[in-house]
């Protein structure tokens, strides 16, 4: 992840850009506390409203971020979005209530934005660690060739169509086009599994293929994200570098899992020896952060290392206990990431009333079209299954959800995406996530109740707490 690379840290941390005059740390703490109040309020209100109408809470967190951010209320804004302290209502509030001086405001604003960006970075690392803990390798291998083929088609087709279309039709340069194309590859297993459980189709052939393909999509998506984010660092596409990144990302995941079979016993032994609080979760985070650091050092993404660490620890006897202890930490930090992504998104660049914005709106329509068609046709890749509902399989692969937001957030932080293209990706994520639940209910002609299907409840909870 390159959120940290966009931050100009000095020593001490809370110092201004010239380091000639320290920032008032009391005011920075106050600004961060107010920012977290706004973030948590927006995430909780948005998540609850979204859940109430049958949509994933993460979508509400994203929309909540859009409302409090640069698009609407200007409560949470960031300097990389082209705004300054005068646009932040939190800074204005501090000036009125806490005596913040106009002269000190720019430095406090910059430091506050840095801290929130770091918290967002930690949030997405923990999110991918949590996804790894929920992705069982044995289940991946048991879903069979059908799910693998569907997953590969669901990655290759939208990626190729989106990237080529943006470059040929809109004249977008290679790196941002590749980033946008990569965002089209994701599939949200949390959203799809919840809906399938509700309509009693989780254990159907279609349901098993969809879920298996969605899990494989997550793994392939993390590798693709590591590749394109690394390309964004250099600002150009180097074929040899792409090959290196794909090979190294694959080798890193496989190597981590193989070595994990040895580490598993060591981890359990260490956890059993520790008797104080955090005896399981602290060693787990040490391992996850070391893996994230190694991935970053070898020019991959930190989130790939966190994901690999989750896969390794998922195989241990402490998995359930660890998941339970990671959950409240994720509940605190993951919403910061999603709300920050929404807050940084300027949907005003898609306003059709402004002539210069119309291209961005057309790009959004293009991405949404490719996102839907590129997944629906995955059902055609299913073979040797007469009478299977291919349309349902394709529709089940449509929602991008939290995975698509991770792509958008990384792209925005790396500077690879323009404002219109970044907003277009966010619109694609929102619309595909909204469309998937009703479409899934429509394409299965005879819905059943989840209570009639054995085992339908637990799998539906995959990723539900963080997604």
mmCIF file of N, CA and C in Angstrom, residues 53-126:
data_model
loop_
_atom_site.group_PDB
_atom_site.id
_atom_site.type_symbol
_atom_site.label_atom_id
_atom_site.label_comp_id
_atom_site.label_asym_id
_atom_site.label_seq_id
_atom_site.Cartn_x
_atom_site.Cartn_y
_atom_site.Cartn_z
ATOM 1 N N UNK A 53 -32.387 -1.757 4.502
ATOM 2 C CA UNK A 53 -33.025 -1.957 3.201
ATOM 3 C C UNK A 53 -32.446 -3.164 2.464
ATOM 4 N N UNK A 54 -31.703 -4.007 3.200
ATOM 5 C CA UNK A 54 -31.228 -5.261 2.635
ATOM 6 C C UNK A 54 -29.960 -5.164 1.823
ATOM 7 N N UNK A 55 -29.175 -4.100 2.012
ATOM 8 C CA UNK A 55 -27.916 -3.929 1.297
ATOM 9 C C UNK A 55 -26.755 -4.057 2.278
ATOM 10 N N UNK A 56 -25.561 -4.359 1.787
ATOM 11 C CA UNK A 56 -24.419 -4.541 2.688
ATOM 12 C C UNK A 56 -24.056 -3.251 3.420
ATOM 13 N N UNK A 57 -23.743 -3.319 4.709
ATOM 14 C CA UNK A 57 -23.398 -2.123 5.476
ATOM 15 C C UNK A 57 -22.232 -1.341 4.895
ATOM 16 N N UNK A 58 -21.277 -2.035 4.260
ATOM 17 C CA UNK A 58 -20.118 -1.332 3.719
ATOM 18 C C UNK A 58 -20.535 -0.308 2.670
ATOM 19 N N UNK A 59 -21.609 -0.579 1.961
ATOM 20 C CA UNK A 59 -22.089 0.376 0.970
ATOM 21 C C UNK A 59 -22.578 1.649 1.662
ATOM 22 N N UNK A 60 -23.254 1.472 2.817
ATOM 23 C CA UNK A 60 -23.683 2.629 3.589
ATOM 24 C C UNK A 60 -22.513 3.425 4.124
ATOM 25 N N UNK A 61 -21.434 2.730 4.500
ATOM 26 C CA UNK A 61 -20.234 3.430 4.971
ATOM 27 C C UNK A 61 -19.635 4.279 3.855
ATOM 28 N N UNK A 62 -19.609 3.729 2.663
ATOM 29 C CA UNK A 62 -19.084 4.473 1.515
ATOM 30 C C UNK A 62 -19.938 5.711 1.235
ATOM 31 N N UNK A 63 -21.256 5.532 1.194
ATOM 32 C CA UNK A 63 -22.149 6.656 0.925
ATOM 33 C C UNK A 63 -22.061 7.686 2.051
ATOM 34 N N UNK A 64 -21.946 7.203 3.292
ATOM 35 C CA UNK A 64 -21.761 8.118 4.413
ATOM 36 C C UNK A 64 -20.507 8.951 4.252
ATOM 37 N N UNK A 65 -19.432 8.319 3.770
ATOM 38 C CA UNK A 65 -18.198 9.054 3.510
ATOM 39 C C UNK A 65 -18.372 10.100 2.431
ATOM 40 N N UNK A 66 -19.107 9.745 1.385
ATOM 41 C CA UNK A 66 -19.371 10.707 0.309
ATOM 42 C C UNK A 66 -20.113 11.924 0.860
ATOM 43 N N UNK A 67 -21.078 11.688 1.748
ATOM 44 C CA UNK A 67 -21.889 12.791 2.282
ATOM 45 C C UNK A 67 -21.074 13.720 3.177
ATOM 46 N N UNK A 68 -20.217 13.160 4.027
ATOM 47 C CA UNK A 68 -19.455 14.024 4.944
ATOM 48 C C UNK A 68 -18.194 14.575 4.290
ATOM 49 N N UNK A 69 -17.876 14.108 3.079
ATOM 50 C CA UNK A 69 -16.627 14.487 2.441
ATOM 51 C C UNK A 69 -16.725 15.671 1.502
ATOM 52 N N UNK A 70 -15.832 15.672 0.544
ATOM 53 C CA UNK A 70 -15.695 16.813 -0.352
ATOM 54 C C UNK A 70 -16.872 16.994 -1.284
ATOM 55 N N UNK A 71 -17.694 15.954 -1.450
ATOM 56 C CA UNK A 71 -18.826 16.054 -2.363
ATOM 57 C C UNK A 71 -20.001 16.834 -1.781
ATOM 58 N N UNK A 72 -20.169 16.774 -0.416
ATOM 59 C CA UNK A 72 -21.381 17.371 0.165
ATOM 60 C C UNK A 72 -21.056 18.301 1.341
ATOM 61 N N UNK A 73 -20.777 17.734 2.521
ATOM 62 C CA UNK A 73 -20.737 18.537 3.742
ATOM 63 C C UNK A 73 -19.377 19.142 4.080
ATOM 64 N N UNK A 74 -18.306 18.647 3.512
ATOM 65 C CA UNK A 74 -16.947 19.154 3.776
ATOM 66 C C UNK A 74 -16.547 19.024 5.248
ATOM 67 N N UNK A 75 -17.084 18.002 5.910
ATOM 68 C CA UNK A 75 -16.652 17.750 7.281
ATOM 69 C C UNK A 75 -15.298 17.052 7.310
ATOM 70 N N UNK A 76 -15.088 16.134 6.384
ATOM 71 C CA UNK A 76 -13.825 15.391 6.303
ATOM 72 C C UNK A 76 -13.242 15.573 4.908
ATOM 73 N N UNK A 77 -12.231 16.400 4.805
ATOM 74 C CA UNK A 77 -11.580 16.649 3.515
ATOM 75 C C UNK A 77 -10.084 16.431 3.664
ATOM 76 N N UNK A 78 -9.410 16.209 2.542
ATOM 77 C CA UNK A 78 -7.989 15.887 2.539
ATOM 78 C C UNK A 78 -7.249 16.791 1.557
ATOM 79 N N UNK A 79 -6.023 17.182 1.906
ATOM 80 C CA UNK A 79 -5.281 18.097 1.027
ATOM 81 C C UNK A 79 -4.971 17.521 -0.344
ATOM 82 N N UNK A 80 -4.809 16.182 -0.461
ATOM 83 C CA UNK A 80 -4.500 15.602 -1.765
ATOM 84 C C UNK A 80 -5.659 15.722 -2.739
ATOM 85 N N UNK A 81 -6.842 16.056 -2.242
ATOM 86 C CA UNK A 81 -7.996 16.259 -3.104
ATOM 87 C C UNK A 81 -8.074 17.662 -3.663
ATOM 88 N N UNK A 82 -7.051 18.467 -3.384
ATOM 89 C CA UNK A 82 -7.041 19.831 -3.898
ATOM 90 C C UNK A 82 -7.704 20.835 -2.972
ATOM 91 N N UNK A 83 -8.107 20.377 -1.780
ATOM 92 C CA UNK A 83 -8.735 21.284 -0.821
ATOM 93 C C UNK A 83 -7.703 21.759 0.187
ATOM 94 N N UNK A 84 -8.046 22.825 0.913
ATOM 95 C CA UNK A 84 -7.164 23.315 1.975
ATOM 96 C C UNK A 84 -7.954 23.452 3.255
ATOM 97 N N UNK A 85 -7.310 23.959 4.288
ATOM 98 C CA UNK A 85 -7.938 24.021 5.608
ATOM 99 C C UNK A 85 -9.184 24.889 5.631
ATOM 100 N N UNK A 86 -9.275 25.845 4.723
ATOM 101 C CA UNK A 86 -10.444 26.725 4.702
ATOM 102 C C UNK A 86 -11.709 25.981 4.278
ATOM 103 N N UNK A 87 -11.546 24.820 3.626
ATOM 104 C CA UNK A 87 -12.694 24.020 3.197
ATOM 105 C C UNK A 87 -13.166 23.031 4.255
ATOM 106 N N UNK A 88 -12.427 22.897 5.356
ATOM 107 C CA UNK A 88 -12.746 21.901 6.378
ATOM 108 C C UNK A 88 -13.619 22.503 7.474
ATOM 109 N N UNK A 89 -14.811 21.974 7.629
ATOM 110 C CA UNK A 89 -15.701 22.454 8.690
ATOM 111 C C UNK A 89 -15.175 22.080 10.072
ATOM 112 N N UNK A 90 -14.387 21.014 10.149
ATOM 113 C CA UNK A 90 -13.799 20.647 11.434
ATOM 114 C C UNK A 90 -12.800 21.714 11.878
ATOM 115 N N UNK A 91 -12.009 22.227 10.948
ATOM 116 C CA UNK A 91 -11.071 23.296 11.281
ATOM 117 C C UNK A 91 -11.827 24.560 11.701
ATOM 118 N N UNK A 92 -12.898 24.852 10.998
ATOM 119 C CA UNK A 92 -13.716 26.018 11.362
ATOM 120 C C UNK A 92 -14.296 25.859 12.759
ATOM 121 N N UNK A 93 -14.769 24.650 13.064
ATOM 122 C CA UNK A 93 -15.333 24.371 14.383
ATOM 123 C C UNK A 93 -14.281 24.544 15.478
ATOM 124 N N UNK A 94 -13.055 24.094 15.222
ATOM 125 C CA UNK A 94 -11.972 24.254 16.195
ATOM 126 C C UNK A 94 -11.621 25.717 16.393
ATOM 127 N N UNK A 95 -11.678 26.489 15.339
ATOM 128 C CA UNK A 95 -11.405 27.915 15.467
ATOM 129 C C UNK A 95 -12.441 28.593 16.358
ATOM 130 N N UNK A 96 -13.699 28.150 16.235
ATOM 131 C CA UNK A 96 -14.775 28.772 17.003
ATOM 132 C C UNK A 96 -14.785 28.303 18.453
ATOM 133 N N UNK A 97 -14.551 27.005 18.668
ATOM 134 C CA UNK A 97 -14.748 26.433 20.005
ATOM 135 C C UNK A 97 -13.468 26.212 20.804
ATOM 136 N N UNK A 98 -12.333 26.044 20.121
ATOM 137 C CA UNK A 98 -11.103 25.675 20.836
ATOM 138 C C UNK A 98 -9.990 26.704 20.706
ATOM 139 N N UNK A 99 -10.268 27.808 20.050
ATOM 140 C CA UNK A 99 -9.272 28.863 19.952
ATOM 141 C C UNK A 99 -8.162 28.592 18.961
ATOM 142 N N UNK A 100 -8.399 27.746 17.983
ATOM 143 C CA UNK A 100 -7.392 27.502 16.944
ATOM 144 C C UNK A 100 -7.211 28.771 16.122
ATOM 145 N N UNK A 101 -5.970 29.201 15.971
ATOM 146 C CA UNK A 101 -5.709 30.446 15.238
ATOM 147 C C UNK A 101 -5.647 30.184 13.737
ATOM 148 N N UNK A 102 -6.014 31.162 12.929
ATOM 149 C CA UNK A 102 -5.952 30.988 11.474
ATOM 150 C C UNK A 102 -4.548 30.655 10.990
ATOM 151 N N UNK A 103 -3.528 31.193 11.681
ATOM 152 C CA UNK A 103 -2.149 30.942 11.260
ATOM 153 C C UNK A 103 -1.742 29.482 11.459
ATOM 154 N N UNK A 104 -2.242 28.864 12.534
ATOM 155 C CA UNK A 104 -1.867 27.473 12.833
ATOM 156 C C UNK A 104 -2.759 26.464 12.124
ATOM 157 N N UNK A 105 -3.867 26.918 11.563
ATOM 158 C CA UNK A 105 -4.844 26.000 10.982
ATOM 159 C C UNK A 105 -4.283 25.124 9.863
ATOM 160 N N UNK A 106 -3.514 25.660 8.892
ATOM 161 C CA UNK A 106 -3.013 24.795 7.815
ATOM 162 C C UNK A 106 -2.150 23.640 8.319
ATOM 163 N N UNK A 107 -1.304 23.894 9.327
ATOM 164 C CA UNK A 107 -0.444 22.841 9.854
ATOM 165 C C UNK A 107 -1.259 21.776 10.601
ATOM 166 N N UNK A 108 -2.238 22.234 11.383
ATOM 167 C CA UNK A 108 -3.097 21.282 12.108
ATOM 168 C C UNK A 108 -3.893 20.436 11.110
ATOM 169 N N UNK A 109 -4.391 21.080 10.053
ATOM 170 C CA UNK A 109 -5.155 20.370 9.020
ATOM 171 C C UNK A 109 -4.299 19.305 8.343
ATOM 172 N N UNK A 110 -3.051 19.654 8.013
ATOM 173 C CA UNK A 110 -2.162 18.696 7.348
ATOM 174 C C UNK A 110 -1.856 17.511 8.265
ATOM 175 N N UNK A 111 -1.573 17.785 9.547
ATOM 176 C CA UNK A 111 -1.248 16.710 10.486
ATOM 177 C C UNK A 111 -2.463 15.816 10.736
ATOM 178 N N UNK A 112 -3.641 16.428 10.866
ATOM 179 C CA UNK A 112 -4.861 15.644 11.067
ATOM 180 C C UNK A 112 -5.111 14.717 9.882
ATOM 181 N N UNK A 113 -4.904 15.220 8.665
ATOM 182 C CA UNK A 113 -5.112 14.404 7.471
ATOM 183 C C UNK A 113 -4.126 13.250 7.414
ATOM 184 N N UNK A 114 -2.896 13.489 7.853
ATOM 185 C CA UNK A 114 -1.889 12.429 7.881
ATOM 186 C C UNK A 114 -2.305 11.300 8.819
ATOM 187 N N UNK A 115 -2.758 11.666 9.997
ATOM 188 C CA UNK A 115 -3.144 10.653 10.986
ATOM 189 C C UNK A 115 -4.323 9.825 10.481
ATOM 190 N N UNK A 116 -5.335 10.471 9.919
ATOM 191 C CA UNK A 116 -6.496 9.745 9.408
ATOM 192 C C UNK A 116 -6.085 8.828 8.256
ATOM 193 N N UNK A 117 -5.166 9.299 7.405
ATOM 194 C CA UNK A 117 -4.686 8.464 6.298
ATOM 195 C C UNK A 117 -3.954 7.231 6.810
ATOM 196 N N UNK A 118 -3.162 7.390 7.873
ATOM 197 C CA UNK A 118 -2.461 6.243 8.468
ATOM 198 C C UNK A 118 -3.463 5.255 9.058
ATOM 199 N N UNK A 119 -4.477 5.764 9.743
ATOM 200 C CA UNK A 119 -5.502 4.882 10.302
ATOM 201 C C UNK A 119 -6.250 4.146 9.191
ATOM 202 N N UNK A 120 -6.500 4.840 8.078
ATOM 203 C CA UNK A 120 -7.155 4.187 6.939
ATOM 204 C C UNK A 120 -6.270 3.088 6.367
ATOM 205 N N UNK A 121 -4.954 3.353 6.321
ATOM 206 C CA UNK A 121 -4.010 2.345 5.841
ATOM 207 C C UNK A 121 -4.024 1.105 6.730
ATOM 208 N N UNK A 122 -4.000 1.316 8.034
ATOM 209 C CA UNK A 122 -4.068 0.185 8.958
ATOM 210 C C UNK A 122 -5.400 -0.553 8.800
ATOM 211 N N UNK A 123 -6.457 0.197 8.558
ATOM 212 C CA UNK A 123 -7.768 -0.413 8.379
ATOM 213 C C UNK A 123 -7.809 -1.381 7.220
ATOM 214 N N UNK A 124 -7.255 -0.996 6.072
ATOM 215 C CA UNK A 124 -7.316 -1.873 4.905
ATOM 216 C C UNK A 124 -6.370 -3.066 5.068
ATOM 217 N N UNK A 125 -5.260 -2.882 5.771
ATOM 218 C CA UNK A 125 -4.362 -4.012 6.046
ATOM 219 C C UNK A 125 -5.071 -5.036 6.932
ATOM 220 N N UNK A 126 -5.752 -4.558 7.967
ATOM 221 C CA UNK A 126 -6.485 -5.464 8.852
ATOM 222 C C UNK A 126 -7.648 -6.115 8.112
#
